[in-house]
mmCIF file of C-alpha atoms in Angstrom:
data_model
loop_
_atom_site.group_PDB
_atom_site.id
_atom_site.type_symbol
_atom_site.label_atom_id
_atom_site.label_comp_id
_atom_site.label_asym_id
_atom_site.label_seq_id
_atom_site.Cartn_x
_atom_site.Cartn_y
_atom_site.Cartn_z
ATOM 1 C CA MET A 1 -20.544 -11.394 6.780
ATOM 2 C CA THR A 2 -19.730 -8.673 9.311
ATOM 3 C CA THR A 3 -21.227 -9.683 12.911
ATOM 4 C CA ASP A 4 -21.988 -7.189 15.343
ATOM 5 C CA ARG A 5 -18.989 -8.670 17.443
ATOM 6 C CA SER A 6 -16.400 -7.944 14.661
ATOM 7 C CA VAL A 7 -17.624 -4.500 14.761
ATOM 8 C CA VAL A 8 -17.059 -3.998 18.296
ATOM 9 C CA ILE A 9 -13.604 -5.633 18.274
ATOM 10 C CA ASP A 10 -12.234 -3.271 15.250
ATOM 11 C CA SER A 11 -13.464 -0.171 16.756
ATOM 12 C CA LEU A 12 -11.740 -1.231 20.133
ATOM 13 C CA GLY A 13 -8.524 -1.946 18.182
ATOM 14 C CA VAL A 14 -8.659 1.717 16.410
ATOM 15 C CA GLY A 15 -9.513 2.940 19.955
ATOM 16 C CA LEU A 16 -6.708 1.700 21.484
ATOM 17 C CA ALA A 17 -4.414 2.729 18.715
ATOM 18 C CA THR A 18 -5.748 6.379 18.513
ATOM 19 C CA GLY A 19 -6.087 6.827 22.102
ATOM 20 C CA VAL A 20 -2.549 6.486 23.110
ATOM 21 C CA TYR A 21 -1.505 9.459 20.956
ATOM 22 C CA GLY A 22 -2.795 11.358 24.064
ATOM 23 C CA VAL A 23 0.687 10.503 25.504
ATOM 24 C CA SER A 24 2.346 12.896 22.942
ATOM 25 C CA PHE A 25 -0.303 15.468 23.294
ATOM 26 C CA GLY A 26 0.082 15.476 26.922
ATOM 27 C CA THR A 27 3.949 15.760 26.874
ATOM 28 C CA ILE A 28 4.035 18.306 23.929
ATOM 29 C CA SER A 29 1.640 20.361 25.458
ATOM 30 C CA THR A 30 3.168 20.875 28.889
ATOM 31 C CA ALA A 31 6.098 21.344 27.187
ATOM 32 C CA SER A 32 4.829 24.116 25.020
ATOM 33 C CA GLY A 33 4.114 26.010 28.475
ATOM 34 C CA LEU A 34 0.313 24.819 29.224
ATOM 35 C CA SER A 35 -0.455 23.715 32.761
ATOM 36 C CA ILE A 36 -1.541 20.034 33.589
ATOM 37 C CA MET A 37 -5.103 21.559 33.912
ATOM 38 C CA GLN A 38 -5.247 23.300 30.702
ATOM 39 C CA THR A 39 -3.845 20.329 29.093
ATOM 40 C CA CYS A 40 -6.620 18.008 30.493
ATOM 41 C CA ALA A 41 -9.372 20.399 29.696
ATOM 42 C CA LEU A 42 -8.396 20.384 26.072
ATOM 43 C CA SER A 43 -8.659 16.925 25.923
ATOM 44 C CA LEU A 44 -11.868 16.410 27.753
ATOM 45 C CA LEU A 45 -13.717 19.569 26.508
ATOM 46 C CA VAL A 46 -12.359 20.121 23.140
ATOM 47 C CA PHE A 47 -11.493 16.473 22.114
ATOM 48 C CA THR A 48 -10.361 16.511 18.587
ATOM 49 C CA GLY A 49 -6.901 15.967 17.905
ATOM 50 C CA ALA A 50 -5.461 17.865 15.286
ATOM 51 C CA SER A 51 -7.217 21.335 16.795
ATOM 52 C CA GLN A 52 -5.420 20.390 20.074
ATOM 53 C CA PHE A 53 -2.130 19.937 18.465
ATOM 54 C CA ALA A 54 -2.459 23.249 16.383
ATOM 55 C CA PHE A 55 -3.347 25.303 19.338
ATOM 56 C CA ILE A 56 -0.346 24.064 21.330
ATOM 57 C CA GLY A 57 2.008 24.311 18.459
ATOM 58 C CA ILE A 58 1.029 27.655 18.031
ATOM 59 C CA ILE A 59 1.240 28.913 21.533
ATOM 60 C CA ALA A 60 4.921 27.027 21.536
ATOM 61 C CA SER A 61 6.045 29.354 18.817
ATOM 62 C CA GLY A 62 5.020 32.540 20.530
ATOM 63 C CA GLY A 63 1.685 32.764 18.921
ATOM 64 C CA ASN A 64 -1.191 34.551 20.524
ATOM 65 C CA PRO A 65 -3.596 31.975 22.102
ATOM 66 C CA ILE A 66 -6.838 33.718 20.592
ATOM 67 C CA THR A 67 -5.410 33.018 16.886
ATOM 68 C CA GLY A 68 -4.320 29.532 18.210
ATOM 69 C CA ALA A 69 -7.898 28.989 19.078
ATOM 70 C CA LEU A 70 -9.523 30.232 15.857
ATOM 71 C CA THR A 71 -6.900 28.168 13.849
ATOM 72 C CA ALA A 72 -7.960 25.105 15.759
ATOM 73 C CA VAL A 73 -11.732 25.877 15.351
ATOM 74 C CA LEU A 74 -11.159 26.127 11.501
ATOM 75 C CA LEU A 75 -9.277 22.836 11.670
ATOM 76 C CA GLY A 76 -12.367 21.198 13.515
ATOM 77 C CA SER A 77 -14.624 22.322 10.799
ATOM 78 C CA ARG A 78 -14.040 18.986 9.136
ATOM 79 C CA ASN A 79 -16.270 17.502 12.233
ATOM 80 C CA MET A 80 -19.141 19.354 10.741
ATOM 81 C CA PHE A 81 -19.102 17.507 7.554
ATOM 82 C CA TYR A 82 -18.431 14.257 9.207
ATOM 83 C CA GLY A 83 -21.629 15.164 11.267
ATOM 84 C CA LEU A 84 -23.715 15.637 8.124
ATOM 85 C CA SER A 85 -23.171 12.020 6.838
ATOM 86 C CA LEU A 86 -23.258 10.740 10.317
ATOM 87 C CA ALA A 87 -26.807 12.188 10.838
ATOM 88 C CA ARG A 88 -28.229 10.171 8.031
ATOM 89 C CA LEU A 89 -26.360 6.884 9.316
ATOM 90 C CA LEU A 90 -27.311 7.093 12.909
ATOM 91 C CA ASP A 91 -30.612 8.760 12.951
ATOM 92 C CA LEU A 92 -30.412 10.527 16.333
ATOM 93 C CA GLY A 93 -33.051 12.141 18.092
ATOM 94 C CA GLY A 94 -32.595 15.671 19.689
ATOM 95 C CA ARG A 95 -30.973 14.717 22.976
ATOM 96 C CA GLN A 96 -28.944 11.805 21.841
ATOM 97 C CA ARG A 97 -27.757 14.036 19.212
ATOM 98 C CA LEU A 98 -26.521 16.707 21.907
ATOM 99 C CA ALA A 99 -24.893 13.788 23.833
ATOM 100 C CA SER A 100 -23.300 12.164 20.739
ATOM 101 C CA ALA A 101 -21.799 15.355 19.129
ATOM 102 C CA HIS A 102 -18.920 15.489 21.359
ATOM 103 C CA ILE A 103 -17.704 12.125 19.986
ATOM 104 C CA VAL A 104 -17.726 13.057 16.216
ATOM 105 C CA ILE A 105 -14.091 12.528 15.265
ATOM 106 C CA ASP A 106 -12.157 11.194 12.350
ATOM 107 C CA GLU A 107 -11.933 7.624 13.605
ATOM 108 C CA SER A 108 -15.443 7.361 15.131
ATOM 109 C CA THR A 109 -16.916 8.561 11.517
ATOM 110 C CA ALA A 110 -14.640 6.443 9.685
ATOM 111 C CA MET A 111 -15.669 2.958 11.888
ATOM 112 C CA ALA A 112 -19.145 4.016 11.653
ATOM 113 C CA ALA A 113 -19.216 4.758 7.627
ATOM 114 C CA SER A 114 -19.899 2.000 5.313
ATOM 115 C CA ARG A 115 -21.536 -0.373 7.708
ATOM 116 C CA PRO A 116 -24.271 -2.280 6.163
ATOM 117 C CA THR A 117 -26.802 -1.743 8.922
ATOM 118 C CA ARG A 118 -27.874 1.285 11.083
ATOM 119 C CA ARG A 119 -27.234 -1.016 14.372
ATOM 120 C CA GLN A 120 -23.588 -1.835 12.965
ATOM 121 C CA ALA A 121 -22.939 1.745 12.295
ATOM 122 C CA ARG A 122 -24.140 3.010 15.621
ATOM 123 C CA LEU A 123 -21.856 0.163 17.468
ATOM 124 C CA GLY A 124 -19.110 1.388 15.408
ATOM 125 C CA PHE A 125 -19.372 4.752 16.066
ATOM 126 C CA TYR A 126 -20.107 4.792 19.885
ATOM 127 C CA TRP A 127 -17.281 2.006 20.530
ATOM 128 C CA THR A 128 -14.646 3.775 18.634
ATOM 129 C CA GLY A 129 -15.749 7.496 20.048
ATOM 130 C CA ILE A 130 -16.041 6.350 23.532
ATOM 131 C CA SER A 131 -12.910 3.866 23.849
ATOM 132 C CA ILE A 132 -10.804 7.041 22.241
ATOM 133 C CA PHE A 133 -12.132 9.445 24.405
ATOM 134 C CA ILE A 134 -11.432 7.434 27.770
ATOM 135 C CA LEU A 135 -7.946 6.342 26.713
ATOM 136 C CA TRP A 136 -7.106 9.890 25.012
ATOM 137 C CA ASN A 137 -7.775 11.480 28.177
ATOM 138 C CA LEU A 138 -6.029 9.140 30.565
ATOM 139 C CA THR A 139 -3.037 9.101 28.198
ATOM 140 C CA THR A 140 -3.102 12.960 28.063
ATOM 141 C CA PHE A 141 -2.906 13.123 31.897
ATOM 142 C CA LEU A 142 0.077 10.773 32.106
ATOM 143 C CA GLY A 143 2.019 12.450 29.161
ATOM 144 C CA ALA A 144 1.176 16.070 30.964
ATOM 145 C CA LEU A 145 2.812 14.480 34.172
ATOM 146 C CA ALA A 146 5.558 13.196 32.414
ATOM 147 C CA GLY A 147 6.235 16.458 30.538
ATOM 148 C CA GLN A 148 6.489 18.512 33.353
ATOM 149 C CA ALA A 149 8.892 16.414 35.310
ATOM 150 C CA ILE A 150 11.233 16.358 32.073
ATOM 151 C CA GLY A 151 11.984 19.986 31.344
ATOM 152 C CA GLN A 152 13.479 21.584 28.364
ATOM 153 C CA PRO A 153 11.475 19.964 25.226
ATOM 154 C CA GLU A 154 14.380 20.660 22.665
ATOM 155 C CA THR A 155 16.487 18.321 24.414
ATOM 156 C CA TYR A 156 14.109 15.583 23.718
ATOM 157 C CA GLY A 157 13.096 16.488 20.313
ATOM 158 C CA LEU A 158 9.708 17.326 21.231
ATOM 159 C CA ASP A 159 9.503 20.150 18.890
ATOM 160 C CA ALA A 160 10.354 17.939 15.940
ATOM 161 C CA ALA A 161 7.659 15.571 17.565
ATOM 162 C CA VAL A 162 4.851 18.256 16.793
ATOM 163 C CA GLY A 163 5.798 18.536 13.145
ATOM 164 C CA ALA A 164 6.112 14.770 12.744
ATOM 165 C CA ALA A 165 2.611 14.380 14.375
ATOM 166 C CA PHE A 166 0.905 17.059 11.970
ATOM 167 C CA LEU A 167 2.523 15.307 8.994
ATOM 168 C CA GLY A 168 0.955 11.821 10.134
ATOM 169 C CA LEU A 169 -2.401 13.682 10.265
ATOM 170 C CA LEU A 170 -1.758 15.092 6.815
ATOM 171 C CA TRP A 171 -0.325 11.760 5.148
ATOM 172 C CA SER A 172 -3.331 9.780 4.449
ATOM 173 C CA ARG A 173 -5.096 13.005 2.687
ATOM 174 C CA LEU A 174 -2.116 13.572 0.244
ATOM 175 C CA THR A 175 -3.608 10.868 -2.193
ATOM 176 C CA SER A 176 -3.702 12.947 -5.251
ATOM 177 C CA TRP A 177 -1.392 15.609 -6.951
ATOM 178 C CA HIS A 178 -4.032 18.101 -6.330
ATOM 179 C CA ALA A 179 -4.055 17.771 -2.281
ATOM 180 C CA ARG A 180 -0.164 17.497 -2.475
ATOM 181 C CA THR A 181 -0.021 20.835 -4.340
ATOM 182 C CA VAL A 182 -2.731 22.452 -1.923
ATOM 183 C CA ALA A 183 -0.628 21.399 1.118
ATOM 184 C CA VAL A 184 2.597 22.581 -0.253
ATOM 185 C CA PHE A 185 1.196 25.879 -1.605
ATOM 186 C CA GLY A 186 -0.395 26.523 1.942
ATOM 187 C CA ALA A 187 3.115 25.886 3.604
ATOM 188 C CA ALA A 188 5.103 28.092 1.323
ATOM 189 C CA VAL A 189 2.526 31.199 1.477
ATOM 190 C CA ALA A 190 2.817 30.288 5.253
ATOM 191 C CA LEU A 191 6.697 30.446 5.248
ATOM 192 C CA GLY A 192 6.562 33.362 3.273
ATOM 193 C CA LEU A 193 4.521 35.264 5.908
ATOM 194 C CA VAL A 194 6.408 34.263 8.734
ATOM 195 C CA PRO A 195 8.850 37.321 8.852
ATOM 196 C CA LEU A 196 5.733 39.962 8.105
ATOM 197 C CA THR A 197 2.907 38.880 10.517
ATOM 198 C CA ALA A 198 2.271 38.244 13.870
ATOM 199 C CA ALA A 199 2.841 34.271 14.977
ATOM 200 C CA GLY A 200 -0.368 32.309 13.905
ATOM 201 C CA LEU A 201 -1.410 34.674 11.102
ATOM 202 C CA PRO A 202 0.789 32.737 8.701
ATOM 203 C CA ILE A 203 -0.830 29.602 9.223
ATOM 204 C CA ILE A 204 -4.715 30.828 8.748
ATOM 205 C CA LEU A 205 -3.614 33.153 5.791
ATOM 206 C CA GLY A 206 -1.609 30.235 4.066
ATOM 207 C CA GLY A 207 -4.195 27.766 4.762
ATOM 208 C CA GLY A 208 -6.769 30.291 3.323
ATOM 209 C CA ALA A 209 -4.680 30.610 0.521
ATOM 210 C CA ALA A 210 -4.358 27.146 -0.320
ATOM 211 C CA VAL A 211 -8.121 26.380 0.123
ATOM 212 C CA VAL A 212 -8.657 29.344 -2.505
ATOM 213 C CA LEU A 213 -6.125 27.832 -4.853
ATOM 214 C CA GLY A 214 -7.763 24.347 -4.550
ATOM 215 C CA MET A 215 -11.099 25.486 -5.211
ATOM 216 C CA VAL A 216 -10.177 27.710 -8.246
ATOM 217 C CA TRP A 217 -7.574 25.210 -9.793
ATOM 218 C CA ARG A 218 -9.667 21.773 -10.360
ATOM 219 C CA PRO A 219 -7.868 18.853 -11.596
ATOM 220 C CA ARG A 220 -8.777 17.786 -15.163
ATOM 221 C CA SER A 221 -9.963 14.520 -13.821
ATOM 222 C CA ARG A 222 -12.689 16.023 -11.908
ATOM 223 C CA ALA A 223 -13.713 18.795 -13.942
ATOM 224 C CA MET B 1 -8.479 34.773 33.427
ATOM 225 C CA SER B 2 -5.208 34.043 31.309
ATOM 226 C CA SER B 3 -5.442 34.234 27.393
ATOM 227 C CA VAL B 4 -4.553 30.671 27.275
ATOM 228 C CA TRP B 5 -7.825 29.879 28.888
ATOM 229 C CA VAL B 6 -9.491 32.150 26.890
ATOM 230 C CA GLY B 7 -8.324 30.542 23.965
ATOM 231 C CA ILE B 8 -9.510 27.152 25.412
ATOM 232 C CA VAL B 9 -13.056 28.352 26.009
ATOM 233 C CA ILE B 10 -13.190 29.563 22.427
ATOM 234 C CA MET B 11 -12.144 26.095 21.229
ATOM 235 C CA VAL B 12 -14.484 24.438 23.540
ATOM 236 C CA VAL B 13 -17.704 26.386 22.419
ATOM 237 C CA GLY B 14 -16.304 26.428 18.463
ATOM 238 C CA CYS B 15 -15.520 22.866 18.286
ATOM 239 C CA PHE B 16 -18.546 21.582 19.690
ATOM 240 C CA ALA B 17 -20.765 23.854 17.801
ATOM 241 C CA LEU B 18 -19.372 22.564 14.490
ATOM 242 C CA LYS B 19 -19.642 18.984 15.634
ATOM 243 C CA TYR B 20 -23.324 19.406 16.762
ATOM 244 C CA ALA B 21 -24.241 21.632 13.760
ATOM 245 C CA GLY B 22 -23.193 19.035 11.401
ATOM 246 C CA LEU B 23 -25.533 16.676 13.133
ATOM 247 C CA SER B 24 -28.379 18.828 12.963
ATOM 248 C CA VAL B 25 -28.079 20.754 9.499
ATOM 249 C CA PRO B 26 -30.377 19.572 6.880
ATOM 250 C CA GLU B 27 -28.600 17.595 4.413
ATOM 251 C CA ARG B 28 -29.274 19.954 1.033
ATOM 252 C CA VAL B 29 -27.453 22.700 2.751
ATOM 253 C CA LEU B 30 -24.150 20.911 2.831
ATOM 254 C CA ASP B 31 -24.420 18.477 0.144
ATOM 255 C CA HIS B 32 -23.531 21.154 -2.216
ATOM 256 C CA PRO B 33 -20.350 19.894 -4.457
ATOM 257 C CA SER B 34 -18.472 22.956 -3.731
ATOM 258 C CA THR B 35 -18.851 23.075 -0.022
ATOM 259 C CA LYS B 36 -17.712 19.470 0.000
ATOM 260 C CA ARG B 37 -14.547 20.282 -1.887
ATOM 261 C CA ALA B 38 -13.651 23.100 0.668
ATOM 262 C CA ALA B 39 -14.343 20.524 3.255
ATOM 263 C CA ASP B 40 -11.700 18.271 1.942
ATOM 264 C CA LEU B 41 -9.420 21.187 1.327
ATOM 265 C CA ILE B 42 -9.399 22.907 4.578
ATOM 266 C CA PRO B 43 -7.441 20.211 6.737
ATOM 267 C CA VAL B 44 -5.145 19.710 3.915
ATOM 268 C CA ALA B 45 -4.327 23.272 3.372
ATOM 269 C CA LEU B 46 -4.145 24.142 7.166
ATOM 270 C CA LEU B 47 -2.005 21.260 8.069
ATOM 271 C CA GLY B 48 0.445 21.886 5.368
ATOM 272 C CA ALA B 49 0.813 25.598 6.521
ATOM 273 C CA LEU B 50 0.911 24.426 10.315
ATOM 274 C CA ILE B 51 3.819 21.879 9.546
ATOM 275 C CA ALA B 52 5.835 24.398 7.669
ATOM 276 C CA VAL B 53 5.529 26.926 10.461
ATOM 277 C CA GLN B 54 6.053 24.289 13.127
ATOM 278 C CA VAL B 55 9.198 23.167 11.726
ATOM 279 C CA VAL B 56 11.041 25.931 9.854
ATOM 280 C CA ALA B 57 9.934 29.285 11.667
ATOM 281 C CA ASP B 58 11.483 30.584 14.851
ATOM 282 C CA GLY B 59 9.657 33.790 16.034
ATOM 283 C CA ASP B 60 9.587 35.944 12.615
ATOM 284 C CA ALA B 61 12.459 34.490 11.356
ATOM 285 C CA LEU B 62 12.990 31.282 9.370
ATOM 286 C CA ARG B 63 15.440 28.833 10.488
ATOM 287 C CA ILE B 64 16.868 25.269 9.631
ATOM 288 C CA ASP B 65 17.783 22.950 12.328
ATOM 289 C CA ALA B 66 17.079 19.635 13.584
ATOM 290 C CA ARG B 67 13.483 19.809 13.462
ATOM 291 C CA LEU B 68 13.702 19.540 9.858
ATOM 292 C CA LEU B 69 15.647 16.521 10.035
ATOM 293 C CA GLY B 70 12.890 15.021 12.120
ATOM 294 C CA LEU B 71 10.400 15.898 9.779
ATOM 295 C CA VAL B 72 12.076 13.955 6.744
ATOM 296 C CA VAL B 73 12.715 10.992 9.076
ATOM 297 C CA ALA B 74 8.812 11.246 9.821
ATOM 298 C CA ALA B 75 8.330 11.280 6.092
ATOM 299 C CA VAL B 76 10.452 8.382 5.454
ATOM 300 C CA LEU B 77 8.777 6.300 8.121
ATOM 301 C CA LEU B 78 5.129 7.300 6.720
ATOM 302 C CA ALA B 79 6.159 6.183 3.375
ATOM 303 C CA LEU B 80 7.143 3.013 4.938
ATOM 304 C CA ARG B 81 3.654 2.730 6.482
ATOM 305 C CA VAL B 82 5.251 2.615 10.133
ATOM 306 C CA PRO B 83 2.342 3.166 12.565
ATOM 307 C CA PHE B 84 1.714 7.058 14.115
ATOM 308 C CA LEU B 85 3.311 6.653 17.663
ATOM 309 C CA PRO B 86 6.583 4.884 16.756
ATOM 310 C CA MET B 87 6.982 7.755 13.770
ATOM 311 C CA VAL B 88 6.596 10.316 16.131
ATOM 312 C CA PHE B 89 8.939 9.107 18.689
ATOM 313 C CA ALA B 90 11.475 8.179 15.991
ATOM 314 C CA ALA B 91 11.363 11.810 14.640
ATOM 315 C CA ALA B 92 11.758 13.326 18.110
ATOM 316 C CA LEU B 93 14.688 10.778 18.843
ATOM 317 C CA VAL B 94 16.515 11.636 15.555
ATOM 318 C CA ALA B 95 16.125 15.317 16.147
ATOM 319 C CA ALA B 96 17.396 15.095 19.864
ATOM 320 C CA LEU B 97 20.592 12.978 18.841
ATOM 321 C CA ALA B 98 21.136 15.716 16.036
ATOM 322 C CA ARG B 99 21.339 18.326 18.736
ATOM 323 C CA GLN B 100 23.608 16.214 20.724
ATOM 324 C CA LEU B 101 26.440 15.958 17.970
#
């Protein structure tokens, strides 16, 4: 049987493991040309890792920050769907909802889902979300300080680190041939557009084309 | 205000609005099967495109360099179930070493 205690311990474990990624974000962000203030503002106020990485990745490759922000917001759209299942699970009132929305992320959702009781779902959600929030911001700041001290990002392979970080975020979703094909198609279209369009656009257009492909082409098992 | 700050403000407002909307929208609106499919597909499609551009694009040209080697290392380590942070550092290290050669 799952006890409240084990829910809290599991949540803190996930919080610790996830929160330290902030170091890579802070380092890469300042290496991409953002200030320490801007880097910390992203972790404090946006607080959704993949979107933050997307934004700095596009800026590092010479893209327009507005295009970068739109890509980042699109990537954050999954949080909306998380919120939907969480709403049923946590049953929050108006003010609680406003205060809790900020920590609706992949990990807090995962640690709340599939709990047998509402009480344990809430424990999982808040302990995971809040511990990640605190750590993520601390480690972002540390990474940003280190990043500004060390200079040229390519020397340390930090440009390769962004690609690796994205791949790590994508990996767990590549469970079917359908998903793999969609990801590869998005990549191929984006690369085809790189010489033709402004930086940032290949990502939105390639991603958009791949979503359309994924919607139109239904694998036989699901049809 | 620099355009980076404008971008940050767009993200702050946009990302929070999406999180809040999800907690507030009636279930039936987003419970539709094709909306769910799109929700699953968006991160996969965008991350696929992001990785490709991040690793192979250089301005408006395509360039194969140590970044691709780093990505291959990352893929191998992920297949071996190496945790996120060591995986990212290993990819960076291999790319950095390759540049020294």
